[in-house]
mmCIF file of C-alpha atoms and ligand atoms in Angstrom:
data_model
loop_
_atom_site.group_PDB
_atom_site.id
_atom_site.type_symbol
_atom_site.label_atom_id
_atom_site.label_comp_id
_atom_site.label_asym_id
_atom_site.label_seq_id
_atom_site.Cartn_x
_atom_site.Cartn_y
_atom_site.Cartn_z
ATOM 1 C CA MET A 29 -3.414 -72.916 -108.759
ATOM 2 C CA SER A 30 -1.508 -72.334 -105.315
ATOM 3 C CA ALA A 31 -1.274 -68.399 -104.880
ATOM 4 C CA HIS A 32 1.984 -68.972 -103.365
ATOM 5 C CA GLY A 33 3.787 -70.778 -106.244
ATOM 6 C CA ILE A 34 4.697 -68.896 -110.105
ATOM 7 C CA THR A 35 2.585 -70.346 -112.866
ATOM 8 C CA SER A 36 4.343 -67.523 -115.255
ATOM 9 C CA ARG A 37 7.579 -69.208 -116.946
ATOM 10 C CA ALA A 38 7.302 -69.165 -120.261
ATOM 11 C CA HIS A 39 9.300 -65.716 -121.170
ATOM 12 C CA PRO A 40 12.345 -66.652 -124.009
ATOM 13 C CA LEU A 41 15.106 -67.179 -121.276
ATOM 14 C CA TRP A 42 13.617 -70.039 -119.547
ATOM 15 C CA LEU A 43 11.433 -71.812 -122.038
ATOM 16 C CA ALA A 44 15.636 -72.377 -124.069
ATOM 17 C CA TYR A 45 16.771 -73.470 -120.547
ATOM 18 C CA ILE A 46 13.575 -76.326 -120.194
ATOM 19 C CA LEU A 47 14.624 -77.008 -123.811
ATOM 20 C CA HIS A 48 18.683 -77.495 -122.704
ATOM 21 C CA ARG A 49 17.572 -79.777 -120.669
ATOM 22 C CA LEU A 50 15.104 -81.285 -121.780
ATOM 23 C CA SER A 51 17.410 -82.164 -124.633
ATOM 24 C CA GLY A 52 20.302 -83.349 -122.593
ATOM 25 C CA LEU A 53 18.508 -85.839 -121.047
ATOM 26 C CA ALA A 54 16.597 -87.121 -123.290
ATOM 27 C CA LEU A 55 19.806 -87.962 -125.693
ATOM 28 C CA ALA A 56 21.826 -89.432 -122.898
ATOM 29 C CA LEU A 57 19.182 -91.283 -122.855
ATOM 30 C CA PHE A 58 19.116 -92.412 -125.613
ATOM 31 C CA LEU A 59 23.235 -93.198 -125.543
ATOM 32 C CA PRO A 60 22.912 -96.664 -124.149
ATOM 33 C CA LEU A 61 21.354 -97.624 -127.386
ATOM 34 C CA HIS A 62 23.152 -95.906 -129.165
ATOM 35 C CA PHE A 63 26.486 -97.848 -128.183
ATOM 36 C CA LEU A 64 23.724 -101.057 -127.785
ATOM 37 C CA LEU A 65 23.716 -101.122 -132.172
ATOM 38 C CA LEU A 66 27.383 -99.956 -132.816
ATOM 39 C CA GLY A 67 28.180 -103.177 -130.067
ATOM 40 C CA GLN A 68 26.309 -105.282 -132.867
ATOM 41 C CA ALA A 69 29.627 -105.172 -134.513
ATOM 42 C CA LEU A 70 31.591 -107.131 -132.556
ATOM 43 C CA ARG A 71 29.447 -110.362 -133.250
ATOM 44 C CA GLY A 72 29.632 -109.242 -137.296
ATOM 45 C CA GLU A 73 28.529 -108.403 -139.911
ATOM 46 C CA ALA A 74 25.847 -110.419 -140.236
ATOM 47 C CA ALA A 75 24.633 -109.174 -136.805
ATOM 48 C CA LEU A 76 25.420 -105.045 -137.626
ATOM 49 C CA ASP A 77 23.180 -105.501 -141.212
ATOM 50 C CA GLN A 78 20.556 -107.178 -139.174
ATOM 51 C CA SER A 79 20.531 -104.591 -136.472
ATOM 52 C CA LEU A 80 21.119 -101.482 -139.345
ATOM 53 C CA ALA A 81 17.992 -102.790 -141.540
ATOM 54 C CA PHE A 82 16.134 -101.958 -138.247
ATOM 55 C CA SER A 83 17.223 -98.008 -138.952
ATOM 56 C CA ASP A 84 15.647 -98.414 -142.494
ATOM 57 C CA MET A 85 11.779 -98.562 -140.639
ATOM 58 C CA PHE A 86 9.737 -95.212 -141.451
ATOM 59 C CA LEU A 87 9.145 -94.769 -137.663
ATOM 60 C CA VAL A 88 12.984 -94.683 -137.250
ATOM 61 C CA LYS A 89 13.581 -92.272 -139.330
ATOM 62 C CA ILE A 90 10.836 -90.255 -138.273
ATOM 63 C CA ALA A 91 12.883 -90.861 -135.268
ATOM 64 C CA GLU A 92 16.277 -90.290 -136.237
ATOM 65 C CA PHE A 93 15.246 -86.579 -137.048
ATOM 66 C CA GLY A 94 13.591 -85.784 -133.855
ATOM 67 C CA LEU A 95 17.705 -87.102 -132.931
ATOM 68 C CA VAL A 96 19.002 -85.065 -134.928
ATOM 69 C CA PHE A 97 16.865 -81.747 -133.933
ATOM 70 C CA LEU A 98 17.581 -82.726 -130.247
ATOM 71 C CA LEU A 99 21.146 -82.229 -130.774
ATOM 72 C CA ALA A 100 20.271 -79.750 -132.644
ATOM 73 C CA VAL A 101 19.161 -77.997 -129.503
ATOM 74 C CA HIS A 102 20.709 -79.114 -127.525
ATOM 75 C CA MET A 103 23.992 -78.050 -129.558
ATOM 76 C CA PHE A 104 23.741 -74.765 -130.107
ATOM 77 C CA GLY A 105 21.938 -74.087 -126.072
ATOM 78 C CA GLY A 106 24.993 -74.837 -124.655
ATOM 79 C CA LEU A 107 27.045 -73.112 -127.125
ATOM 80 C CA ARG A 108 24.482 -69.819 -126.905
ATOM 81 C CA LEU A 109 25.516 -70.033 -122.993
ATOM 82 C CA MET A 110 28.538 -70.126 -122.893
ATOM 83 C CA ALA A 111 28.397 -66.613 -125.573
ATOM 84 C CA MET A 112 25.728 -65.462 -122.594
ATOM 85 C CA GLU A 113 27.571 -66.086 -120.104
ATOM 86 C CA PHE A 114 31.256 -65.314 -121.435
ATOM 87 C CA LEU A 115 30.221 -62.252 -124.378
ATOM 88 C CA PRO A 116 29.321 -58.852 -124.509
ATOM 89 C CA TRP A 117 26.537 -58.759 -126.312
ATOM 90 C CA SER A 118 23.089 -58.126 -126.308
ATOM 91 C CA PRO A 119 21.233 -60.330 -124.659
ATOM 92 C CA SER A 120 18.730 -60.174 -127.643
ATOM 93 C CA GLN A 121 21.432 -60.385 -130.629
ATOM 94 C CA LYS A 122 22.684 -63.999 -128.726
ATOM 95 C CA THR A 123 19.372 -65.125 -128.894
ATOM 96 C CA LEU A 124 19.041 -64.516 -133.057
ATOM 97 C CA ALA A 125 22.226 -65.589 -132.934
ATOM 98 C CA ALA A 126 21.497 -69.020 -131.315
ATOM 99 C CA GLY A 127 18.673 -69.264 -133.499
ATOM 100 C CA ALA A 128 20.133 -68.617 -136.836
ATOM 101 C CA THR A 129 22.779 -71.015 -136.596
ATOM 102 C CA ALA A 130 20.624 -73.754 -135.027
ATOM 103 C CA THR A 131 17.985 -73.392 -137.352
ATOM 104 C CA SER A 132 20.896 -73.415 -140.496
ATOM 105 C CA PHE A 133 22.822 -76.612 -138.428
ATOM 106 C CA LEU A 134 19.303 -79.007 -138.772
ATOM 107 C CA ILE A 135 19.060 -77.497 -142.300
ATOM 108 C CA ALA A 136 22.492 -78.823 -143.678
ATOM 109 C CA VAL A 137 22.535 -82.153 -141.585
ATOM 110 C CA LEU A 138 18.550 -83.502 -142.808
ATOM 111 C CA PHE A 139 20.109 -82.852 -146.899
ATOM 112 C CA PHE A 140 23.452 -84.848 -144.995
ATOM 113 C CA MET A 141 21.214 -87.311 -143.970
ATOM 114 C CA LYS A 142 19.606 -87.401 -147.463
ATOM 115 C CA ALA A 143 23.228 -87.458 -148.884
ATOM 116 C CA ILE A 144 24.095 -90.900 -147.401
ATOM 117 C CA MET B 9 -13.258 -53.255 -116.274
ATOM 118 C CA THR B 10 -15.832 -56.217 -116.026
ATOM 119 C CA SER B 11 -17.801 -55.626 -113.344
ATOM 120 C CA GLU B 12 -18.031 -53.092 -110.404
ATOM 121 C CA THR B 13 -17.276 -55.574 -107.718
ATOM 122 C CA LEU B 14 -13.596 -57.915 -108.025
ATOM 123 C CA ASN B 15 -13.191 -61.506 -106.681
ATOM 124 C CA VAL B 16 -10.226 -60.589 -104.332
ATOM 125 C CA THR B 17 -8.307 -64.540 -103.649
ATOM 126 C CA ILE B 18 -6.097 -64.103 -101.021
ATOM 127 C CA ASP B 19 -3.929 -67.222 -99.476
ATOM 128 C CA ARG B 20 -3.824 -66.914 -95.519
ATOM 129 C CA GLY B 21 -1.486 -69.396 -94.846
ATOM 130 C CA ALA B 22 -3.267 -72.614 -92.609
ATOM 131 C CA ALA B 23 -6.425 -70.658 -92.685
ATOM 132 C CA GLY B 24 -6.518 -71.568 -97.062
ATOM 133 C CA LEU B 25 -7.799 -69.506 -99.791
ATOM 134 C CA GLN B 26 -10.343 -66.826 -98.358
ATOM 135 C CA ASP B 27 -12.162 -64.912 -100.610
ATOM 136 C CA TYR B 28 -13.484 -61.123 -101.249
ATOM 137 C CA ALA B 29 -16.101 -58.801 -102.467
ATOM 138 C CA VAL B 30 -14.225 -55.879 -103.540
ATOM 139 C CA PRO B 31 -15.316 -52.716 -104.695
ATOM 140 C CA ALA B 32 -13.687 -51.346 -108.212
ATOM 141 C CA TYR B 33 -12.387 -48.240 -108.677
ATOM 142 C CA ASP B 34 -10.914 -46.475 -111.669
ATOM 143 C CA ASN B 35 -7.098 -45.687 -110.033
ATOM 144 C CA GLN B 36 -6.372 -49.059 -107.628
ATOM 145 C CA THR B 37 -2.836 -51.044 -107.297
ATOM 146 C CA VAL B 38 -2.801 -54.269 -106.327
ATOM 147 C CA LEU B 39 -1.669 -52.680 -102.736
ATOM 148 C CA ASP B 40 -5.420 -50.875 -102.779
ATOM 149 C CA VAL B 41 -6.982 -53.799 -103.010
ATOM 150 C CA VAL B 42 -5.714 -55.694 -99.988
ATOM 151 C CA SER B 43 -5.958 -52.734 -97.832
ATOM 152 C CA TRP B 44 -9.094 -52.157 -98.837
ATOM 153 C CA VAL B 45 -9.526 -55.766 -98.173
ATOM 154 C CA GLN B 46 -7.982 -54.836 -93.916
ATOM 155 C CA GLN B 47 -9.922 -51.993 -93.715
ATOM 156 C CA ASN B 48 -13.224 -52.957 -94.990
ATOM 157 C CA ALA B 49 -13.384 -57.029 -94.573
ATOM 158 C CA ASP B 50 -10.718 -58.433 -92.302
ATOM 159 C CA PRO B 51 -8.478 -56.132 -89.468
ATOM 160 C CA THR B 52 -6.364 -59.563 -89.122
ATOM 161 C CA LEU B 53 -5.176 -59.604 -92.553
ATOM 162 C CA SER B 54 -1.102 -58.937 -91.849
ATOM 163 C CA TYR B 55 0.440 -57.708 -94.983
ATOM 164 C CA ARG B 56 3.779 -55.593 -95.274
ATOM 165 C CA PHE B 57 4.408 -52.258 -97.164
ATOM 166 C CA ALA B 58 5.640 -48.865 -96.114
ATOM 167 C CA CYS B 59 6.683 -46.312 -99.035
ATOM 168 C CA ARG B 60 3.574 -46.346 -101.804
ATOM 169 C CA VAL B 61 5.882 -45.538 -104.755
ATOM 170 C CA GLY B 62 7.899 -48.351 -105.590
ATOM 171 C CA MET B 63 10.948 -46.977 -103.632
ATOM 172 C CA CYS B 64 11.151 -48.938 -100.096
ATOM 173 C CA GLY B 65 10.784 -52.489 -101.163
ATOM 174 C CA SER B 66 8.557 -53.978 -99.136
ATOM 175 C CA CYS B 67 5.362 -54.748 -100.623
ATOM 176 C CA ALA B 68 6.651 -57.447 -102.829
ATOM 177 C CA MET B 69 3.625 -60.301 -103.079
ATOM 178 C CA MET B 70 2.683 -63.305 -106.052
ATOM 179 C CA VAL B 71 -0.161 -61.963 -107.757
ATOM 180 C CA ASN B 72 -1.706 -64.881 -110.066
ATOM 181 C CA GLY B 73 1.580 -66.613 -110.155
ATOM 182 C CA VAL B 74 3.377 -64.235 -110.605
ATOM 183 C CA PRO B 75 6.176 -61.188 -108.702
ATOM 184 C CA ARG B 76 5.117 -58.321 -108.768
ATOM 185 C CA TRP B 77 5.487 -54.900 -106.139
ATOM 186 C CA THR B 78 2.076 -54.718 -105.223
ATOM 187 C CA CYS B 79 1.544 -51.057 -104.876
ATOM 188 C CA ARG B 80 3.106 -49.495 -108.339
ATOM 189 C CA THR B 81 1.271 -52.570 -109.991
ATOM 190 C CA HIS B 82 -2.682 -51.397 -111.478
ATOM 191 C CA ILE B 83 -5.442 -53.957 -110.743
ATOM 192 C CA SER B 84 -5.685 -53.583 -114.306
ATOM 193 C CA LYS B 85 -2.688 -55.208 -115.863
ATOM 194 C CA VAL B 86 -3.553 -58.492 -113.759
ATOM 195 C CA LEU B 87 -7.283 -59.007 -113.708
ATOM 196 C CA ASP B 88 -8.005 -62.426 -115.098
ATOM 197 C CA GLY B 89 -11.370 -61.291 -116.478
ATOM 198 C CA ASN B 90 -12.632 -59.825 -112.463
ATOM 199 C CA ALA B 91 -10.832 -62.129 -110.636
ATOM 200 C CA VAL B 92 -7.580 -61.837 -108.887
ATOM 201 C CA THR B 93 -5.404 -64.570 -106.733
ATOM 202 C CA ILE B 94 -2.910 -62.405 -104.048
ATOM 203 C CA GLY B 95 -0.586 -64.882 -102.267
ATOM 204 C CA PRO B 96 2.740 -63.353 -99.979
ATOM 205 C CA LEU B 97 6.648 -63.635 -101.810
ATOM 206 C CA ARG B 98 7.398 -67.198 -102.540
ATOM 207 C CA ASN B 99 10.993 -68.809 -101.583
ATOM 208 C CA LEU B 100 11.237 -66.889 -98.443
ATOM 209 C CA PRO B 101 9.647 -67.927 -94.766
ATOM 210 C CA VAL B 102 5.482 -67.010 -94.013
ATOM 211 C CA ILE B 103 5.191 -65.724 -91.286
ATOM 212 C CA LYS B 104 1.222 -64.345 -91.814
ATOM 213 C CA ASP B 105 -0.593 -64.175 -94.639
ATOM 214 C CA LEU B 106 1.025 -62.316 -96.784
ATOM 215 C CA ALA B 107 3.691 -61.252 -94.990
ATOM 216 C CA VAL B 108 7.025 -62.899 -95.700
ATOM 217 C CA ASP B 109 10.354 -63.859 -93.300
ATOM 218 C CA MET B 110 13.072 -61.229 -95.779
ATOM 219 C CA ASP B 111 15.780 -63.030 -93.152
ATOM 220 C CA PRO B 112 17.127 -64.808 -95.394
ATOM 221 C CA PHE B 113 17.320 -62.584 -98.087
ATOM 222 C CA PHE B 114 19.629 -60.107 -96.573
ATOM 223 C CA ASP B 115 21.303 -62.658 -95.068
ATOM 224 C CA LYS B 116 22.694 -63.825 -98.461
ATOM 225 C CA TRP B 117 23.579 -59.746 -98.904
ATOM 226 C CA VAL B 118 25.835 -60.310 -95.832
ATOM 227 C CA ALA B 119 26.915 -63.693 -96.990
ATOM 228 C CA ALA B 120 27.952 -62.114 -100.724
ATOM 229 C CA GLU B 121 30.040 -60.524 -99.515
ATOM 230 C CA GLY B 122 28.027 -57.266 -100.567
ATOM 231 C CA VAL B 123 28.754 -54.444 -98.183
ATOM 232 C CA HIS B 124 31.487 -51.801 -98.620
ATOM 233 C CA HIS B 125 35.318 -52.712 -98.660
ATOM 234 C CA GLY B 126 37.249 -49.591 -97.269
ATOM 235 C CA ALA B 127 40.671 -48.807 -97.165
ATOM 236 C CA MET B 128 40.245 -44.747 -96.037
ATOM 237 C CA THR B 129 39.070 -43.464 -93.008
ATOM 238 C CA ARG B 130 37.033 -40.764 -91.933
ATOM 239 C CA ASP B 131 40.188 -38.823 -92.161
ATOM 240 C CA ASP B 132 41.699 -39.367 -95.469
ATOM 241 C CA PRO B 133 40.766 -36.719 -98.001
ATOM 242 C CA ILE B 134 37.316 -37.728 -99.879
ATOM 243 C CA ALA B 135 38.674 -39.597 -103.287
ATOM 244 C CA SER B 136 37.485 -38.132 -107.218
ATOM 245 C CA LEU B 137 36.553 -40.924 -109.434
ATOM 246 C CA GLY B 138 36.063 -38.018 -112.416
ATOM 247 C CA ASP B 139 35.164 -39.111 -115.756
ATOM 248 C CA ASP B 140 37.993 -41.717 -116.518
ATOM 249 C CA HIS B 141 36.657 -44.532 -115.233
ATOM 250 C CA PRO B 142 35.258 -46.339 -117.488
ATOM 251 C CA GLU B 143 34.520 -49.622 -114.700
ATOM 252 C CA GLN B 144 32.005 -46.551 -113.188
ATOM 253 C CA SER B 145 29.629 -47.916 -115.246
ATOM 254 C CA GLY B 146 29.845 -51.566 -114.267
ATOM 255 C CA ALA B 147 29.350 -50.278 -110.241
ATOM 256 C CA ASP B 148 26.079 -48.399 -111.810
ATOM 257 C CA PHE B 149 24.636 -51.492 -112.855
ATOM 258 C CA GLY B 150 22.518 -52.630 -110.871
ATOM 259 C CA ARG B 151 21.566 -49.342 -107.921
ATOM 260 C CA GLU B 152 17.631 -48.813 -108.776
ATOM 261 C CA CYS B 153 17.601 -52.017 -106.467
ATOM 262 C CA ILE B 154 15.418 -51.745 -103.663
ATOM 263 C CA ASN B 155 15.752 -55.110 -102.270
ATOM 264 C CA CYS B 156 11.893 -56.570 -103.026
ATOM 265 C CA SER B 157 12.859 -59.934 -102.900
ATOM 266 C CA ILE B 158 10.671 -60.453 -106.565
ATOM 267 C CA CYS B 159 13.576 -61.282 -108.967
ATOM 268 C CA TYR B 160 14.617 -64.103 -105.594
ATOM 269 C CA ALA B 161 10.735 -64.970 -105.275
ATOM 270 C CA ALA B 162 10.821 -65.268 -109.280
ATOM 271 C CA CYS B 163 13.918 -67.861 -109.445
ATOM 272 C CA ASP B 164 13.474 -71.805 -109.522
ATOM 273 C CA THR B 165 17.299 -72.392 -109.191
ATOM 274 C CA VAL B 166 16.829 -70.422 -105.160
ATOM 275 C CA ALA B 167 13.532 -72.154 -105.019
ATOM 276 C CA GLY B 168 16.085 -75.920 -105.862
ATOM 277 C CA ASN B 169 18.412 -75.159 -104.060
ATOM 278 C CA PRO B 170 17.925 -73.170 -100.713
ATOM 279 C CA ASN B 171 21.634 -72.084 -100.066
ATOM 280 C CA TYR B 172 22.186 -70.338 -103.272
ATOM 281 C CA LEU B 173 22.711 -66.118 -102.967
ATOM 282 C CA GLY B 174 20.249 -65.466 -104.963
ATOM 283 C CA PRO B 175 19.915 -62.563 -107.811
ATOM 284 C CA ALA B 176 19.655 -59.334 -105.518
ATOM 285 C CA ALA B 177 22.701 -61.009 -103.385
ATOM 286 C CA LEU B 178 24.532 -61.555 -106.635
ATOM 287 C CA GLN B 179 23.778 -58.333 -108.131
ATOM 288 C CA ARG B 180 25.062 -56.241 -105.385
ATOM 289 C CA ALA B 181 28.729 -58.041 -105.301
ATOM 290 C CA TRP B 182 28.593 -57.355 -109.061
ATOM 291 C CA ASN B 183 28.463 -53.863 -108.550
ATOM 292 C CA LEU B 184 31.183 -53.752 -105.498
ATOM 293 C CA LEU B 185 33.658 -55.485 -107.150
ATOM 294 C CA ASN B 186 33.316 -53.138 -110.319
ATOM 295 C CA ASP B 187 33.401 -50.236 -108.005
ATOM 296 C CA ALA B 188 37.246 -48.611 -107.765
ATOM 297 C CA LYS B 189 36.378 -46.944 -104.176
ATOM 298 C CA ASP B 190 35.454 -50.821 -103.078
ATOM 299 C CA GLU B 191 38.560 -52.501 -102.149
ATOM 300 C CA GLY B 192 36.999 -56.094 -101.691
ATOM 301 C CA ARG B 193 37.907 -57.478 -104.494
ATOM 302 C CA MET B 194 38.955 -61.504 -103.650
ATOM 303 C CA ALA B 195 36.764 -61.552 -100.415
ATOM 304 C CA ILE B 196 34.026 -60.657 -102.810
ATOM 305 C CA LEU B 197 35.529 -63.549 -105.182
ATOM 306 C CA GLU B 198 35.697 -65.535 -102.877
ATOM 307 C CA ALA B 199 32.148 -65.507 -101.341
ATOM 308 C CA VAL B 200 30.789 -65.562 -104.959
ATOM 309 C CA SER B 201 32.351 -68.355 -106.040
ATOM 310 C CA GLY B 202 31.426 -71.215 -103.106
ATOM 311 C CA THR B 203 28.521 -73.833 -102.814
ATOM 312 C CA GLY B 204 25.801 -71.222 -103.309
ATOM 313 C CA GLY B 205 27.865 -68.843 -105.678
ATOM 314 C CA CYS B 206 27.120 -67.686 -108.679
ATOM 315 C CA HIS B 207 28.059 -71.013 -110.631
ATOM 316 C CA ASN B 208 24.363 -72.624 -109.419
ATOM 317 C CA CYS B 209 22.724 -69.571 -111.842
ATOM 318 C CA HIS B 210 21.221 -71.638 -114.523
ATOM 319 C CA SER B 211 21.054 -68.442 -116.980
ATOM 320 C CA MET B 212 17.168 -68.853 -116.990
ATOM 321 C CA GLY B 213 16.386 -65.302 -117.096
ATOM 322 C CA SER B 214 13.324 -64.727 -114.410
ATOM 323 C CA CYS B 215 14.990 -62.543 -111.895
ATOM 324 C CA THR B 216 15.573 -60.120 -115.043
ATOM 325 C CA THR B 217 12.502 -60.641 -116.995
ATOM 326 C CA TYR B 218 9.878 -60.535 -113.324
ATOM 327 C CA CYS B 219 12.780 -57.703 -111.940
ATOM 328 C CA PRO B 220 10.333 -54.262 -111.306
ATOM 329 C CA ASN B 221 13.554 -51.440 -111.789
ATOM 330 C CA GLU B 222 14.405 -53.451 -114.973
ATOM 331 C CA LEU B 223 17.522 -54.539 -113.697
ATOM 332 C CA ASP B 224 19.693 -57.474 -115.559
ATOM 333 C CA PRO B 225 20.401 -59.872 -112.066
ATOM 334 C CA MET B 226 21.129 -62.315 -114.956
ATOM 335 C CA SER B 227 23.990 -60.535 -116.943
ATOM 336 C CA ALA B 228 25.349 -59.601 -113.510
ATOM 337 C CA ILE B 229 26.219 -62.835 -112.758
ATOM 338 C CA ALA B 230 27.784 -63.439 -115.779
ATOM 339 C CA GLY B 231 29.402 -61.736 -115.168
ATOM 340 C CA LEU B 232 30.174 -62.397 -111.721
ATOM 341 C CA LYS B 233 30.875 -65.883 -113.438
ATOM 342 C CA ARG B 234 33.457 -64.743 -116.076
ATOM 343 C CA GLU B 235 35.979 -63.345 -113.751
ATOM 344 C CA THR B 236 35.844 -66.151 -110.858
ATOM 345 C CA ALA B 237 36.932 -67.857 -114.047
ATOM 346 C CA LYS B 238 38.920 -65.816 -114.785
ATOM 347 C CA SER B 239 40.746 -65.087 -111.073
ATOM 348 C CA PHE B 240 40.520 -69.021 -111.064
ATOM 349 C CA PHE B 241 42.559 -69.851 -114.586
ATOM 350 C CA LYS B 242 44.963 -66.386 -113.059
ATOM 351 C CA ARG B 243 45.628 -67.852 -109.588
ATOM 352 C CA GLY B 244 44.030 -71.124 -109.014
ATOM 353 C CA ARG B 245 41.293 -70.035 -107.071
HETATM 354 S S1 FES C 326 5.462 -49.551 -100.505
HETATM 355 FE FE1 FES C 326 7.654 -49.000 -101.131
HETATM 356 S S2 FES C 326 7.778 -50.020 -102.947
HETATM 357 FE FE2 FES C 326 5.709 -50.519 -102.862
#
């Protein structure tokens, strides 16, 4: 360990910051894949269906869960930032509110995915 | 305390990390430990302090990877077993050993318009603010700042962008923006909305987490973000 550097970053706000960054990055990396799949529609129904069959695989289902998670934390991480910077609430109130909404969003979307 | 002797490692720049065995006492701050080394083991060790009571802000160092005011930090609070690693403050150029050059830090106070903008002369009567100035509580916001640069050392945005004004300077600007006796509103908003200004802040909150006086620069910067945004939508700048 360099005596010069900082090692103790593990406090909630910094973790929220890094989570926001990494989830944003991961979502950006996913986008081309998403468009590629949708783009299959241009090649006709059969091609799209063939690609969509891929999403029935178990591993892909697990990955979808990750995707919903990323979406949830990134979206509400962003709302948290805007609330923190633009609303005169106390910091702990905001963290609580954001945590609660993110969890409920995650649960809601999972149910929604099961339904369709 | 687990042992009679402390294993103290000090980052001495070009000379590398050096180990010292320092006798442990019941009442001993990190600054006491550094002073013991300088007085008994190596008189060439350079470090900086003045008041020893948390007023002057000159004794901040990295202690086990955390920026701290060493004169008010008891060694038992930071010991890892009986070892501690002490280095110069992060994000500032090292002069020698534990003494850093604070110039960039103070230059940014001025760059952020952290100076008083008065409108009156010494011949004017002293204006009384009374109790009916609710905005004055905003001016009290970071009054207890001792310019120790701990927030500046803790901030990853400062580490990544040398032009960023940093938490302390921006908090000072926020104070003055809320001070009924300060007339520099436009100058301050201009200064804090530039390339090195408040909008660089990612709200990581390390400044607020590590401020030894429990101030909240992060919220002050959020305030500046609000005011500069408002001013932008109102005046287009
Ligand atoms: S020596 Fe003055 S604040 Fe520590």
